[in-house]
Coordinates of C-alpha atoms in Angstrom, one line a residue:
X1 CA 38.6 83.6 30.9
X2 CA 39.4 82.9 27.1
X3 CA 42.6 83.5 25.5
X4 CA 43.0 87.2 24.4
X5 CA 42.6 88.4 20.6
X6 CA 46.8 89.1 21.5
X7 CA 47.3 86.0 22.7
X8 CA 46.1 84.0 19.6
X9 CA 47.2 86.2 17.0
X10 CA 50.5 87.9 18.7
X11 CA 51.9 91.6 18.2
X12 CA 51.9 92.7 14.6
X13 CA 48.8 92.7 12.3
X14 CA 49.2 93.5 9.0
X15 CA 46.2 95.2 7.0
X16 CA 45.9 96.3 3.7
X17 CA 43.6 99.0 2.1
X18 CA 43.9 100.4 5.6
X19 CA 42.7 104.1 4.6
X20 CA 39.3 103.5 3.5
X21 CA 35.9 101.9 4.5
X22 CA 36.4 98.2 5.9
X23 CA 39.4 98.3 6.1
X24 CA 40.1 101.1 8.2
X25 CA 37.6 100.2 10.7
X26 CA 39.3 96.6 11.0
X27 CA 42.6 98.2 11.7
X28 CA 41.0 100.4 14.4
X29 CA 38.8 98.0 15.7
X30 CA 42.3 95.3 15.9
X31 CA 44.3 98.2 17.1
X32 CA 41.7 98.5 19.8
X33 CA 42.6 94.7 21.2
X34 CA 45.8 95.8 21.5
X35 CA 48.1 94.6 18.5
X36 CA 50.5 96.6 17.2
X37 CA 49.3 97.2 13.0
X38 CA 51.1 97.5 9.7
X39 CA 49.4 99.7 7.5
X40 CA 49.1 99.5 3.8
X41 CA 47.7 101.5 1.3
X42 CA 48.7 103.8 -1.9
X43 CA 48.1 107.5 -0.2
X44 CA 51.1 108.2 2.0
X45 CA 49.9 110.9 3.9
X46 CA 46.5 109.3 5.0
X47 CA 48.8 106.3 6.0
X48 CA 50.4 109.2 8.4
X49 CA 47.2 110.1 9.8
X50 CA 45.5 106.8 10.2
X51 CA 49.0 105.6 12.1
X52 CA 49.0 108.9 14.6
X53 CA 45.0 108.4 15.2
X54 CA 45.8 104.9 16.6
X55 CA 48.7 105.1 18.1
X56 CA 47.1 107.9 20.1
X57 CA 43.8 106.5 20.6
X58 CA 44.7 102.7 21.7
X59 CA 48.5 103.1 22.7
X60 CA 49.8 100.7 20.0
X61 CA 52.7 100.9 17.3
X62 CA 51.8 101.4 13.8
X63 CA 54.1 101.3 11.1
X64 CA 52.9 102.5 7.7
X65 CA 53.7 100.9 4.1
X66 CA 52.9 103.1 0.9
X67 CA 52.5 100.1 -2.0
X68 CA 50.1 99.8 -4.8
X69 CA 49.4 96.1 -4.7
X70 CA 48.3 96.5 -8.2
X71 CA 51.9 96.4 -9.2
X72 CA 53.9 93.6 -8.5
X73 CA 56.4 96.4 -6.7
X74 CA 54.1 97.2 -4.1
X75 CA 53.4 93.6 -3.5
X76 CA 57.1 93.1 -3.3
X77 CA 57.5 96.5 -0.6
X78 CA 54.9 94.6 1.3
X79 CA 56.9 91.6 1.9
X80 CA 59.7 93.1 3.3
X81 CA 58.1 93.6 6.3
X82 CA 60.3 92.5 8.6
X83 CA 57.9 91.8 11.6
X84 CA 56.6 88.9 13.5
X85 CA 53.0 89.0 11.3
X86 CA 50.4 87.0 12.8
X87 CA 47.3 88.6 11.6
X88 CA 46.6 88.8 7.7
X89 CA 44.0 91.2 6.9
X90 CA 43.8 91.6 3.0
X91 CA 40.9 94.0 2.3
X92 CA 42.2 95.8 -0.5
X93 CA 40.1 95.6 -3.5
X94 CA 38.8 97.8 -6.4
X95 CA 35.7 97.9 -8.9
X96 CA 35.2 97.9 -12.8
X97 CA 31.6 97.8 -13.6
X98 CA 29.5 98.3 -16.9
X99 CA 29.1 96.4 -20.2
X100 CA 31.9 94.2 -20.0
X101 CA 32.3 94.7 -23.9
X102 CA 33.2 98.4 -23.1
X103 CA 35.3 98.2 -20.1
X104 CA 39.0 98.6 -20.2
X105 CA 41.4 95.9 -20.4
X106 CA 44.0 97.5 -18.4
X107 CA 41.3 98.2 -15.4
X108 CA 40.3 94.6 -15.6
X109 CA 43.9 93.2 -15.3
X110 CA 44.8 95.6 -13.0
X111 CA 41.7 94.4 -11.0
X112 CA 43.0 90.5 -10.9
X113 CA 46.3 91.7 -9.7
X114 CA 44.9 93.6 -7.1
X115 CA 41.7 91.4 -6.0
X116 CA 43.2 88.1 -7.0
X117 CA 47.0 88.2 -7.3
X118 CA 48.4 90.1 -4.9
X119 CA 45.5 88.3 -2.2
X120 CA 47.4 84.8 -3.6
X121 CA 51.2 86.5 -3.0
X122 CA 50.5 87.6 0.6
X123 CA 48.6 84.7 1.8
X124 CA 51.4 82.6 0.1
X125 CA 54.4 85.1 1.7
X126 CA 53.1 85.3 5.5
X127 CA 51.3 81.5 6.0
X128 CA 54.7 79.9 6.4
X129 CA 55.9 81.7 9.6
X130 CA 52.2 81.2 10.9
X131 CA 52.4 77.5 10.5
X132 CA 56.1 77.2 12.2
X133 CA 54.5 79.3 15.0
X134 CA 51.5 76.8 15.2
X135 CA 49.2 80.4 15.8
X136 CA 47.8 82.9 13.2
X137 CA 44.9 84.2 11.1
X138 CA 43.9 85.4 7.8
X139 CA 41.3 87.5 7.2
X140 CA 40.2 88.0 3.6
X141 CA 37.7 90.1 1.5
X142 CA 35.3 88.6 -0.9
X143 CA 32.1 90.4 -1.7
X144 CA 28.4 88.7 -1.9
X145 CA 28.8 89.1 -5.6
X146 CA 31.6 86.3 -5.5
X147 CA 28.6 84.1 -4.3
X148 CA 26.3 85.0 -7.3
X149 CA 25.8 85.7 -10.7
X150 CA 26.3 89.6 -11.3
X151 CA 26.0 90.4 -15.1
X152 CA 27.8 94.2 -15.1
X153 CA 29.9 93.3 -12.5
X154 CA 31.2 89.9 -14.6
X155 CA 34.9 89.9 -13.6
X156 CA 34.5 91.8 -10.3
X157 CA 32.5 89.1 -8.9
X158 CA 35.0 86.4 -10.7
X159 CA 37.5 88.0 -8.7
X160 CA 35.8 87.7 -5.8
X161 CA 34.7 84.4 -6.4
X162 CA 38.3 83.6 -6.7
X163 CA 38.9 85.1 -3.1
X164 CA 36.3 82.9 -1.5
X165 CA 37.3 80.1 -2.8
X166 CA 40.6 80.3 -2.1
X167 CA 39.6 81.5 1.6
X168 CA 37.0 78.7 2.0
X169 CA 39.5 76.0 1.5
X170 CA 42.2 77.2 3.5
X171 CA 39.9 77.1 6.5
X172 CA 39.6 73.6 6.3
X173 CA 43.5 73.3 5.5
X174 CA 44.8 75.5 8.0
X175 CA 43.0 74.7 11.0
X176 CA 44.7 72.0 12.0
X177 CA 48.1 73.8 12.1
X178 CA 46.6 76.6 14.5
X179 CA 46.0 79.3 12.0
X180 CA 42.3 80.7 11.8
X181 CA 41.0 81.9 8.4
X182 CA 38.1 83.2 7.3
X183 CA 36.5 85.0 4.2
X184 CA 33.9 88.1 5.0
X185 CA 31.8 88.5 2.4
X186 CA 30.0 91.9 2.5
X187 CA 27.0 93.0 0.7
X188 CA 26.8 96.4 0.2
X189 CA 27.8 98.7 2.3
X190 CA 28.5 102.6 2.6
X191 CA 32.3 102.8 1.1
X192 CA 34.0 105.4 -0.8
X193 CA 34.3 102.2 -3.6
X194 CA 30.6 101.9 -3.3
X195 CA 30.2 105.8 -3.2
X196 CA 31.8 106.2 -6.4
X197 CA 31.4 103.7 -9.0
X198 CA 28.3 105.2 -11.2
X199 CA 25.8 102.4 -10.1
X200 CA 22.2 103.7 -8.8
X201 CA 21.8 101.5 -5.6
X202 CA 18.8 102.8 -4.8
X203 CA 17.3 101.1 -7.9
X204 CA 18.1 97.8 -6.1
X205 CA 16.7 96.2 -3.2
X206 CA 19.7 96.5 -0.7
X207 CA 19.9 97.9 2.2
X208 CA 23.6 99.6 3.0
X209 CA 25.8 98.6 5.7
X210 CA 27.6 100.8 8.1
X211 CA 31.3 99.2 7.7
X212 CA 31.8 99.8 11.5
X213 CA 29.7 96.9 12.2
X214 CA 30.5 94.9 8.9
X215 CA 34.7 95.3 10.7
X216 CA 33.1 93.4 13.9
X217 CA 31.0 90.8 12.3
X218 CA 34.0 89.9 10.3
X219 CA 36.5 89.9 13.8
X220 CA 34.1 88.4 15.9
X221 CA 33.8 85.7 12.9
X222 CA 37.6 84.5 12.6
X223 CA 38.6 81.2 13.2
X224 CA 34.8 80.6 14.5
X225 CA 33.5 80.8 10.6
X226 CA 35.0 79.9 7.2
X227 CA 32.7 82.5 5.8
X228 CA 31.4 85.5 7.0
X229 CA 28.1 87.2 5.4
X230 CA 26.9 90.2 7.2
X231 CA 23.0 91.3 7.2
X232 CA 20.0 88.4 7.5
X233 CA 19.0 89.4 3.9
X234 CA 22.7 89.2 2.2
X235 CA 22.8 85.5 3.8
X236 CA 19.4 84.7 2.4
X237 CA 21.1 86.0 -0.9
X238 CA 23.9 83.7 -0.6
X239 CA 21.7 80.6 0.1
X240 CA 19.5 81.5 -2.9
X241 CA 22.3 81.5 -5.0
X242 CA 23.3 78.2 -4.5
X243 CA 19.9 77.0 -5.4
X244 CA 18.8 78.9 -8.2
X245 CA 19.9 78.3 -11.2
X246 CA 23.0 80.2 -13.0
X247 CA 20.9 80.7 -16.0
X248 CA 17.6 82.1 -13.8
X249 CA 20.2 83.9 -11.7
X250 CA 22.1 85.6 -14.9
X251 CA 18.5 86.9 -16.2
X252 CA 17.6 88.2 -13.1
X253 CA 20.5 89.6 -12.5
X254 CA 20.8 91.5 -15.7
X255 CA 17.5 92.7 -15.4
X256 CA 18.1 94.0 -12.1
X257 CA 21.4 95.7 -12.2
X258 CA 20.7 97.0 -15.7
X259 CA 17.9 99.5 -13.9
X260 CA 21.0 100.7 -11.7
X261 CA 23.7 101.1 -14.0
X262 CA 24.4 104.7 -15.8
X263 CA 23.5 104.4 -19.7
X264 CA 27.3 105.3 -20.5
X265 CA 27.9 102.0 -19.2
X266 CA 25.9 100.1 -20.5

């Protein structure tokens, strides 16, 4: 018999944008291996409810942290934590799309913090315990639009870009010390983030993906993968775009997503 999910990764995991869509389903489907979870997100009483659903359904301990990791704050509340983490799930993530011309700058700074900066801050904060344990893993969030070229989506998918990257190379880096990391990048899939940004995805040939089984891809990838993609066609995607040119891939692209996006945004 292998080594347990517990065994490798110890008692405390540590998710964030634990509430909602792939998130939530990781900290179930963790809490259902039987780690204890620390929960972070912004709403305070869906922390409550997500906590008492898991600790009744798997028998676990679940500690709850209200932050908004868009603010240097909540990044700060998060690393007080004052448990043993040795799983780093960092799925927290938000959306600006539209003419990049029209966007706001706040929302697209307050994007890097969230997608880019806070992801750095954590990884940073909870890695050296891992490596003086010699045992650990970091599971981050990137998006298939970090692999491409995604005119609308321009600093979305920079930010994502940014997450594999960063992912990507700490695999090779960290392996050696015992820690397992790997990036999941999902196409799309049926989110509330997804739900509600404006964008017409039925005008686009994509097939949703139930985040359920996007959670299991991703945990049944970790340490075994440096990246994950989910779905046969979003791994054809991400091959393509490492072939095709930027410049074929950018007038595609804008051709494409300009169908789906509302004219307001455009």
């Amino acid at each position: 018999m292998g080594i347990s999910f517990k065994e490798k990764y110890g008692d405390w995991a540590l998710i964030t944008g634990a509430t909602s869509g792939i998130g939530a389903e990781m900290a179930s489907q963790i809490a259902a291996k039987g780690l204890n979870v620390v929960l972070v997100a912004r709403r305070e009483k869906e922390l409550e409810e997500q906590a008492t659903l898991l600790t009744e359904r798997y028998g676990i301990k679940a500690m709850t942290v209200s932050a908004d990791l868009s603010t240097s704050e909540g990044v700060e509340k998060v690393k007080q934590i004052d448990k043993s983490i040795g799983l780093l799930v960092l799925a927290a993530g938000i959306e600006v799309n539209g003419s990049f011309a029209k966007s706001s700058l706040e929302q697209e700074l307050k994007m890097i913090q969230l997608n880019v900066t806070s992801v750095l801050q954590l990884t940073h904060h909870f890695t050296p315990a891992m490596i003086e344990r010699k045992r650990g893993g970091i599971l981050m969030v990137s998006s298939l639009s970090g692999h491409m070229v995604s005119p609308y989506f321009s600093n979305y998918a920079g930010t994502k870009a940014y997450v594999l990257q960063l992912g990507a190379s700490l695999h090779g880096e960290l392996k050696p010390k015992g820690i397992d990391v790997t990036v999941l990048s999902p196409g799309l899939t049926t989110t509330p983030m997804t739900a509600d940004n404006g964008v017409d995805w039925s005008k686009l040939p994509m097939v949703a993906k139930d985040p359920a089984e996007v959670a299991e891809i991703a945990i049944n990838g970790l340490g075994r993968k440096a990246v994950v993609v989910p779905g046969k066609r979003n791994r054809m995607t991400a091959i393509l775009s490492g072939i095709i040119s930027h410049q074929k891939q950018a007038i595609m692209g804008e051709s494409m997503i300009g169908k789906a996006m509302p004219k307001n945004k455009m």
